[in-house]
Tab-separated table of C-alpha atoms in Angstrom:
chain	number	residue	atom	x	y	z
A	1	UNK	CA	46.536	108.384	16.630
A	2	UNK	CA	49.808	108.025	14.744
A	3	UNK	CA	52.785	109.977	15.997
A	4	UNK	CA	54.191	112.466	13.474
A	5	UNK	CA	57.300	111.190	11.757
A	6	UNK	CA	60.541	112.989	12.612
A	7	UNK	CA	59.526	114.344	15.993
A	8	UNK	CA	60.940	113.371	19.372
A	9	UNK	CA	58.496	111.158	21.187
A	10	UNK	CA	58.602	113.163	24.381
A	11	UNK	CA	57.839	116.391	22.495
A	12	UNK	CA	54.918	114.790	20.742
A	13	UNK	CA	53.382	113.503	23.984
A	14	UNK	CA	53.873	116.854	25.732
A	15	UNK	CA	52.060	118.697	22.977
A	16	UNK	CA	49.192	116.210	22.972
A	17	UNK	CA	48.763	116.528	26.716
A	18	UNK	CA	48.809	120.325	26.457
A	19	UNK	CA	46.023	120.245	23.875
A	20	UNK	CA	43.862	118.055	26.106
A	21	UNK	CA	43.153	115.425	23.448
A	22	UNK	CA	40.728	112.820	24.919
A	23	UNK	CA	40.411	110.367	22.075
A	24	UNK	CA	41.621	109.602	18.608
A	25	UNK	CA	38.304	110.832	17.213
A	26	UNK	CA	38.864	114.406	18.341
A	27	UNK	CA	40.555	116.924	16.054
A	28	UNK	CA	44.115	117.827	17.087
A	29	UNK	CA	45.148	121.455	16.963
A	30	UNK	CA	48.241	121.673	14.727
A	31	UNK	CA	51.585	121.874	16.492
A	32	UNK	CA	52.975	125.416	16.428
A	33	UNK	CA	55.906	126.258	14.172
A	34	UNK	CA	58.234	127.163	17.102
A	35	UNK	CA	57.710	123.754	18.685
A	36	UNK	CA	58.231	122.063	15.353
A	37	UNK	CA	61.462	124.027	14.819
A	38	UNK	CA	62.744	123.202	18.308
A	39	UNK	CA	62.092	119.487	17.828
A	40	UNK	CA	63.767	119.515	14.416
A	41	UNK	CA	66.772	121.352	15.831
A	42	UNK	CA	67.177	118.839	18.667
A	43	UNK	CA	66.971	115.971	16.215
A	44	UNK	CA	69.623	117.511	13.983
A	45	UNK	CA	71.874	118.064	16.978
A	46	UNK	CA	71.449	114.433	18.049
A	47	UNK	CA	72.354	113.172	14.593
A	48	UNK	CA	75.296	115.565	14.370
A	49	UNK	CA	76.679	114.314	17.670
A	50	UNK	CA	76.282	110.707	16.534
A	51	UNK	CA	78.309	111.614	13.467
A	52	UNK	CA	81.060	113.245	15.545
A	53	UNK	CA	81.151	110.258	17.884
A	54	UNK	CA	81.695	107.949	14.960
A	55	UNK	CA	84.652	109.902	13.503
A	56	UNK	CA	88.163	108.505	14.138
A	57	UNK	CA	89.617	112.011	14.585
A	58	UNK	CA	89.619	113.659	18.016
A	59	UNK	CA	87.012	116.485	18.066
A	60	UNK	CA	85.814	118.711	20.840
A	61	UNK	CA	83.929	121.986	21.298
A	62	UNK	CA	83.974	124.827	23.821
A	63	UNK	CA	81.830	127.804	24.644
A	64	UNK	CA	83.029	131.375	24.100
A	65	UNK	CA	84.838	131.335	27.472
A	66	UNK	CA	86.794	128.210	26.518
A	67	UNK	CA	84.913	125.724	28.724
A	68	UNK	CA	84.543	122.275	27.164
A	69	UNK	CA	81.006	121.537	26.023
A	70	UNK	CA	81.536	118.311	24.086
A	71	UNK	CA	84.190	115.783	23.048
A	72	UNK	CA	83.978	112.501	21.140
A	73	UNK	CA	85.445	109.096	21.999
A	74	UNK	CA	88.510	109.654	19.800
A	75	UNK	CA	89.372	112.751	21.848
A	76	UNK	CA	89.023	110.852	25.117
A	77	UNK	CA	91.321	108.148	23.724
A	78	UNK	CA	93.914	110.689	22.616
A	79	UNK	CA	93.849	112.495	25.991
A	80	UNK	CA	93.828	109.247	27.988
A	81	UNK	CA	91.077	110.461	30.319
A	82	UNK	CA	87.656	112.123	30.333
A	83	UNK	CA	87.776	115.803	31.320
A	84	UNK	CA	84.724	117.320	33.016
A	85	UNK	CA	82.418	119.249	30.724
A	86	UNK	CA	81.649	122.783	31.770
A	87	UNK	CA	84.764	123.218	33.953
A	88	UNK	CA	87.781	121.971	31.958
A	89	UNK	CA	89.078	124.845	29.847
A	90	UNK	CA	90.641	125.266	26.385
A	91	UNK	CA	91.712	121.625	25.876
A	92	UNK	CA	91.020	118.289	27.547
A	93	UNK	CA	94.673	117.232	27.601
A	94	UNK	CA	96.143	116.359	30.982
A	95	UNK	CA	99.317	118.307	30.121
A	96	UNK	CA	100.438	120.113	26.942
A	97	UNK	CA	103.881	120.546	25.413
A	98	UNK	CA	105.386	122.449	22.533
A	99	UNK	CA	107.171	120.373	19.822
A	100	UNK	CA	110.547	121.030	21.489
A	101	UNK	CA	109.320	119.476	24.747
A	102	UNK	CA	108.801	122.622	26.796
A	103	UNK	CA	105.502	122.861	28.738
A	104	UNK	CA	102.618	124.646	27.036
A	105	UNK	CA	100.124	126.452	29.370
A	106	UNK	CA	96.515	125.526	28.592
A	107	UNK	CA	95.579	129.209	28.251
A	108	UNK	CA	98.264	129.595	25.561
A	109	UNK	CA	97.309	126.552	23.497
A	110	UNK	CA	96.097	127.021	19.875
A	111	UNK	CA	92.443	126.653	20.956
A	112	UNK	CA	92.865	129.443	23.518
A	113	UNK	CA	94.494	131.650	20.905
A	114	UNK	CA	91.647	130.979	18.451
A	115	UNK	CA	89.022	131.995	21.011
A	116	UNK	CA	90.898	134.968	22.525
A	117	UNK	CA	91.783	136.416	19.136
A	118	UNK	CA	88.627	135.182	17.390
A	119	UNK	CA	90.513	133.669	14.461
A	120	UNK	CA	91.319	130.338	12.874
A	121	UNK	CA	94.706	128.916	13.927
A	122	UNK	CA	96.613	126.618	11.587
A	123	UNK	CA	100.128	125.317	11.043
A	124	UNK	CA	100.999	124.513	14.676
A	125	UNK	CA	102.012	121.274	16.388
A	126	UNK	CA	101.797	120.234	20.012
A	127	UNK	CA	101.930	117.143	22.198
A	128	UNK	CA	99.619	116.023	24.963
A	129	UNK	CA	100.742	113.996	27.935
A	130	UNK	CA	98.293	111.449	29.294
A	131	UNK	CA	97.882	110.718	32.992
A	132	UNK	CA	99.955	107.556	32.493
A	133	UNK	CA	102.895	109.644	31.224
A	134	UNK	CA	102.740	108.730	27.534
A	135	UNK	CA	102.870	111.594	25.039
A	136	UNK	CA	101.013	111.938	21.738
A	137	UNK	CA	102.089	114.498	19.128
A	138	UNK	CA	99.220	116.115	17.270
A	139	UNK	CA	98.225	118.934	14.917
A	140	UNK	CA	95.264	121.082	16.127
A	141	UNK	CA	92.732	122.802	13.884
A	142	UNK	CA	90.861	125.253	16.180
A	143	UNK	CA	88.063	127.197	14.491
A	144	UNK	CA	85.830	129.820	16.164
A	145	UNK	CA	82.022	129.485	15.832
A	146	UNK	CA	79.609	132.413	15.458
A	147	UNK	CA	75.864	132.920	15.566
A	148	UNK	CA	73.789	134.568	12.831
A	149	UNK	CA	74.724	138.022	14.040
A	150	UNK	CA	78.460	137.193	13.963
A	151	UNK	CA	78.852	136.951	17.722
A	152	UNK	CA	81.468	134.485	18.973
A	153	UNK	CA	79.657	131.596	20.669
A	154	UNK	CA	82.425	128.988	20.980
A	155	UNK	CA	84.883	126.956	18.920
A	156	UNK	CA	85.465	123.527	17.516
A	157	UNK	CA	88.852	121.807	17.393
A	158	UNK	CA	90.080	118.712	15.626
A	159	UNK	CA	93.289	117.028	16.883
A	160	UNK	CA	95.128	114.878	14.332
A	161	UNK	CA	97.424	112.253	15.865
A	162	UNK	CA	100.784	112.383	14.045
A	163	UNK	CA	102.601	109.699	16.043
A	164	UNK	CA	103.244	107.506	13.027
A	165	UNK	CA	104.390	110.464	10.951
A	166	UNK	CA	106.859	111.464	13.659
A	167	UNK	CA	108.217	107.912	13.808
A	168	UNK	CA	108.628	107.873	10.042
A	169	UNK	CA	110.400	111.237	10.149
A	170	UNK	CA	112.783	110.012	12.831
A	171	UNK	CA	113.527	106.881	10.840
A	172	UNK	CA	114.078	108.941	7.702
A	173	UNK	CA	116.380	111.349	9.552
A	174	UNK	CA	118.387	108.377	10.873
A	175	UNK	CA	118.706	106.905	7.393
A	176	UNK	CA	119.766	110.244	5.913
A	177	UNK	CA	122.438	110.652	8.599
A	178	UNK	CA	123.557	107.081	7.964
A	179	UNK	CA	123.630	107.744	4.204
A	180	UNK	CA	125.869	110.782	4.678
A	181	UNK	CA	128.100	108.873	7.048
A	182	UNK	CA	128.154	105.818	4.773
A	183	UNK	CA	129.193	107.877	1.750
A	184	UNK	CA	132.134	109.227	3.715
A	185	UNK	CA	133.019	105.757	4.952
A	186	UNK	CA	132.735	104.145	1.541
A	187	UNK	CA	135.918	105.729	0.261
A	188	UNK	CA	137.765	104.745	3.453
A	189	UNK	CA	136.421	101.207	3.137
A	190	UNK	CA	137.449	100.972	-0.534
A	191	UNK	CA	140.928	102.226	0.403
A	192	UNK	CA	141.151	99.597	3.152
A	193	UNK	CA	140.063	96.862	0.722
A	194	UNK	CA	142.642	98.004	-1.828
A	195	UNK	CA	145.389	98.032	0.791
A	196	UNK	CA	144.474	94.595	2.096
A	197	UNK	CA	144.260	93.216	-1.466
A	198	UNK	CA	147.580	94.743	-2.489
A	199	UNK	CA	149.374	93.119	0.450
A	200	UNK	CA	148.288	89.631	-0.536
A	201	UNK	CA	148.161	89.776	-4.343
A	202	UNK	CA	151.202	88.468	-6.195
A	203	UNK	CA	150.348	89.844	-9.624
A	204	UNK	CA	148.414	92.728	-11.094
A	205	UNK	CA	145.882	90.269	-12.439
A	206	UNK	CA	145.393	88.714	-8.987
A	207	UNK	CA	144.978	92.184	-7.538
A	208	UNK	CA	142.392	93.115	-10.158
A	209	UNK	CA	140.366	89.941	-9.714
A	210	UNK	CA	140.378	90.108	-5.899
A	211	UNK	CA	139.556	93.820	-5.845
A	212	UNK	CA	136.607	93.433	-8.209
A	213	UNK	CA	135.206	90.618	-6.111
A	214	UNK	CA	135.548	92.551	-2.843
A	215	UNK	CA	134.055	95.711	-4.255
A	216	UNK	CA	131.138	93.576	-5.533
A	217	UNK	CA	130.678	92.173	-2.024
A	218	UNK	CA	130.579	95.694	-0.633
A	219	UNK	CA	127.944	96.651	-3.226
A	220	UNK	CA	125.828	93.656	-2.183
A	221	UNK	CA	125.649	95.062	1.306
A	222	UNK	CA	124.354	98.402	0.038
A	223	UNK	CA	121.730	96.525	-1.948
A	224	UNK	CA	120.786	94.435	1.065
A	225	UNK	CA	120.146	97.543	3.155
A	226	UNK	CA	117.603	98.828	0.594
A	227	UNK	CA	115.761	95.534	0.167
A	228	UNK	CA	112.597	95.581	2.306
A	229	UNK	CA	110.552	92.893	0.618
A	230	UNK	CA	111.623	89.706	2.340
A	231	UNK	CA	113.359	88.290	5.386
A	232	UNK	CA	117.172	88.298	5.391
A	233	UNK	CA	119.462	85.721	6.964
A	234	UNK	CA	121.732	87.190	9.646
A	235	UNK	CA	124.659	85.281	8.139
A	236	UNK	CA	124.076	87.087	4.838
A	237	UNK	CA	124.276	90.453	6.624
A	238	UNK	CA	127.674	89.441	7.982
A	239	UNK	CA	128.936	87.870	4.734
A	240	UNK	CA	127.991	90.936	2.696
A	241	UNK	CA	130.186	93.130	4.870
A	242	UNK	CA	133.058	90.824	5.796
A	243	UNK	CA	133.598	88.790	2.615
A	244	UNK	CA	135.318	91.783	1.103
A	245	UNK	CA	138.089	91.400	3.715
A	246	UNK	CA	138.454	87.609	3.484
A	247	UNK	CA	141.813	87.316	1.753
A	248	UNK	CA	141.875	83.534	1.956
A	249	UNK	CA	143.993	83.391	5.101
A	250	UNK	CA	143.005	80.583	7.412
A	251	UNK	CA	140.717	81.973	10.109
A	252	UNK	CA	140.950	85.636	9.172
A	253	UNK	CA	137.138	85.868	9.130
A	254	UNK	CA	135.218	83.316	11.190
A	255	UNK	CA	131.428	83.238	11.312
A	256	UNK	CA	129.614	80.691	13.444
A	257	UNK	CA	125.962	80.398	14.363
A	258	UNK	CA	122.572	78.907	13.479
A	259	UNK	CA	120.322	80.072	10.672
A	260	UNK	CA	118.368	83.101	11.860
A	261	UNK	CA	116.121	85.198	9.642
A	262	UNK	CA	115.541	88.894	10.245
A	263	UNK	CA	112.747	91.212	9.219
A	264	UNK	CA	113.676	94.090	6.903
A	265	UNK	CA	113.771	96.559	9.800
A	266	UNK	CA	116.097	94.332	11.847
A	267	UNK	CA	118.257	93.600	8.814
A	268	UNK	CA	118.689	97.302	8.004
A	269	UNK	CA	119.539	98.284	11.565
A	270	UNK	CA	121.916	95.388	12.174
A	271	UNK	CA	123.459	95.842	8.707
A	272	UNK	CA	124.279	99.415	9.638
A	273	UNK	CA	125.825	98.229	12.902
A	274	UNK	CA	127.917	95.502	11.241
A	275	UNK	CA	129.026	98.014	8.606
A	276	UNK	CA	130.310	100.360	11.302
A	277	UNK	CA	132.154	97.556	13.080
A	278	UNK	CA	133.682	96.365	9.800
A	279	UNK	CA	134.734	99.874	8.724
A	280	UNK	CA	136.371	100.623	12.090
A	281	UNK	CA	138.175	97.274	12.013
A	282	UNK	CA	139.413	97.999	8.459
A	283	UNK	CA	140.625	101.469	9.366
A	284	UNK	CA	141.975	101.050	12.892
A	285	UNK	CA	141.505	97.476	14.051
A	286	UNK	CA	142.154	93.845	13.153
A	287	UNK	CA	141.341	94.193	9.472
A	288	UNK	CA	143.837	97.013	9.010
A	289	UNK	CA	146.909	94.716	9.246
A	290	UNK	CA	148.080	91.356	7.971
A	291	UNK	CA	147.283	88.610	10.449
A	292	UNK	CA	144.380	90.395	12.074
A	293	UNK	CA	141.218	88.328	12.664
A	294	UNK	CA	137.521	88.881	13.259
A	295	UNK	CA	135.391	86.201	14.894
A	296	UNK	CA	131.601	86.550	14.964
A	297	UNK	CA	129.477	84.028	16.821
A	298	UNK	CA	125.747	84.130	17.403
A	299	UNK	CA	122.988	82.078	18.952
A	300	UNK	CA	119.277	82.330	19.565
A	301	UNK	CA	117.875	81.998	23.078
A	302	UNK	CA	114.271	81.216	23.807
A	303	UNK	CA	112.599	81.949	27.142
A	304	UNK	CA	108.843	81.384	27.260
A	305	UNK	CA	107.577	83.327	24.216
A	306	UNK	CA	110.589	85.681	24.093
A	307	UNK	CA	113.298	85.020	21.489
A	308	UNK	CA	116.595	86.846	21.394
A	309	UNK	CA	119.487	86.925	18.943
A	310	UNK	CA	122.789	87.228	20.836
A	311	UNK	CA	125.934	87.822	18.850
A	312	UNK	CA	129.549	88.637	19.709
A	313	UNK	CA	132.124	90.458	17.607
A	314	UNK	CA	135.714	89.732	18.634
A	315	UNK	CA	138.821	91.229	17.010
A	316	UNK	CA	142.379	89.935	17.552
A	317	UNK	CA	145.829	90.186	15.998
A	318	UNK	CA	145.470	93.868	15.176
A	319	UNK	CA	147.096	97.033	16.533
A	320	UNK	CA	146.982	97.703	20.246
A	321	UNK	CA	143.575	99.190	21.035
A	322	UNK	CA	142.841	102.139	23.291
A	323	UNK	CA	139.436	103.680	24.028
A	324	UNK	CA	138.568	106.489	21.619
A	325	UNK	CA	138.824	110.064	22.886
A	326	UNK	CA	135.415	110.917	21.498
A	327	UNK	CA	132.375	108.848	20.644
A	328	UNK	CA	131.903	108.425	16.892
A	329	UNK	CA	128.801	107.662	14.865
A	330	UNK	CA	129.369	103.922	15.072
A	331	UNK	CA	129.504	103.874	18.875
A	332	UNK	CA	126.435	106.122	19.111
A	333	UNK	CA	124.619	103.868	16.666
A	334	UNK	CA	125.339	100.775	18.780
A	335	UNK	CA	124.727	102.275	22.198
A	336	UNK	CA	121.837	104.647	21.565
A	337	UNK	CA	120.201	104.252	18.122
A	338	UNK	CA	119.772	100.458	18.172
A	339	UNK	CA	117.984	100.457	21.524
A	340	UNK	CA	115.542	103.022	20.229
A	341	UNK	CA	115.023	101.452	16.814
A	342	UNK	CA	114.910	97.703	17.536
A	343	UNK	CA	115.191	97.554	21.367
A	344	UNK	CA	118.651	95.961	21.076
A	345	UNK	CA	121.264	96.221	23.828
A	346	UNK	CA	124.907	96.539	22.815
A	347	UNK	CA	128.081	96.841	24.882
A	348	UNK	CA	131.535	97.647	23.483
A	349	UNK	CA	134.853	96.877	25.222
A	350	UNK	CA	138.079	98.427	23.937
A	351	UNK	CA	140.544	95.804	25.106
A	352	UNK	CA	144.241	96.125	24.278
A	353	UNK	CA	144.165	92.915	22.241
A	354	UNK	CA	141.130	93.994	20.203
A	355	UNK	CA	137.619	95.378	20.205
A	356	UNK	CA	134.849	93.188	21.588
A	357	UNK	CA	131.139	93.847	21.186
A	358	UNK	CA	128.130	91.963	22.467
A	359	UNK	CA	124.612	92.684	21.202
A	360	UNK	CA	121.252	91.204	22.258
A	361	UNK	CA	118.427	91.726	19.759
A	362	UNK	CA	114.789	90.819	20.596
A	363	UNK	CA	113.156	88.891	17.773
A	364	UNK	CA	109.447	89.238	16.974
A	365	UNK	CA	107.308	86.171	17.515
A	366	UNK	CA	106.726	85.683	13.795
A	367	UNK	CA	110.391	85.837	12.852
A	368	UNK	CA	111.419	82.680	10.983
A	369	UNK	CA	114.409	80.961	12.580
């Protein structure tokens, strides 16, 4: 006889055996409604779990006591391990942390709060630490579950990975800080350009022409740092900052190196660094006096599949240099921000004869050079 459509095979065979059916010619007593309802419920549960397993978001459930009863593959990936069902409590994360980095006890996590207080919890953030030590920031959405009588029977939670959002926020915060700093520096840079131009111009007309050209060069740098649509030559990054201080003196600004193209991210980060070096040189270093010089040399090294842009900034002929009493934005940018943003390594030496800086920047494999 044909098996009824929509029933689990095992359930169908059990019922047939219980009825003692000997052949296909005998009449079959209809399956009872409770059995039919149980089979339908199990089939719905199976399909629902298949749906949850296919979702890209991390989802898990617990019973009313907080013990894990289910989690999908996305949750296991986010946690970095597979917690034991029935014994792991509240959340499957190896370790939990508040957004400020302080440890979060599992029994105080948003899922625990939702179950203990029998309420939906929203608007919180947390971070889970995997067994390998990596951390993933996420937003939880714990929601209590109730039966028909309203009794609490468990909860479901969805964990939304916000790693990319956090990275974007950090990048935005860096750019906002740089914008504020750049606005303050712009007036100082313009003043330095005007002073340098006034010392070399013989007439008002010469002064006007040179000043307009140098201010235009400064504006080109600002435009370069907002252009994210194509690769940028490293030499252009340097020219856009330093051309404003090239007064025509032989060797005042020397740039030497091969053609190297940078992605927009690298160009923005290095443009910020070169801007800081240029501004400091114009205010306190070699570009602040007549006869001061800046030499920039760069090269690209290739080892196996790794490519690195190495460049050196060397100042000479300026005032006697002494190490600064406090670390400014430019030094922090070079020593701490660049390593985090583009994995670059920079060292600054405050020699009496002039500032020297060396920077090594890893280049991505697809970078055109």
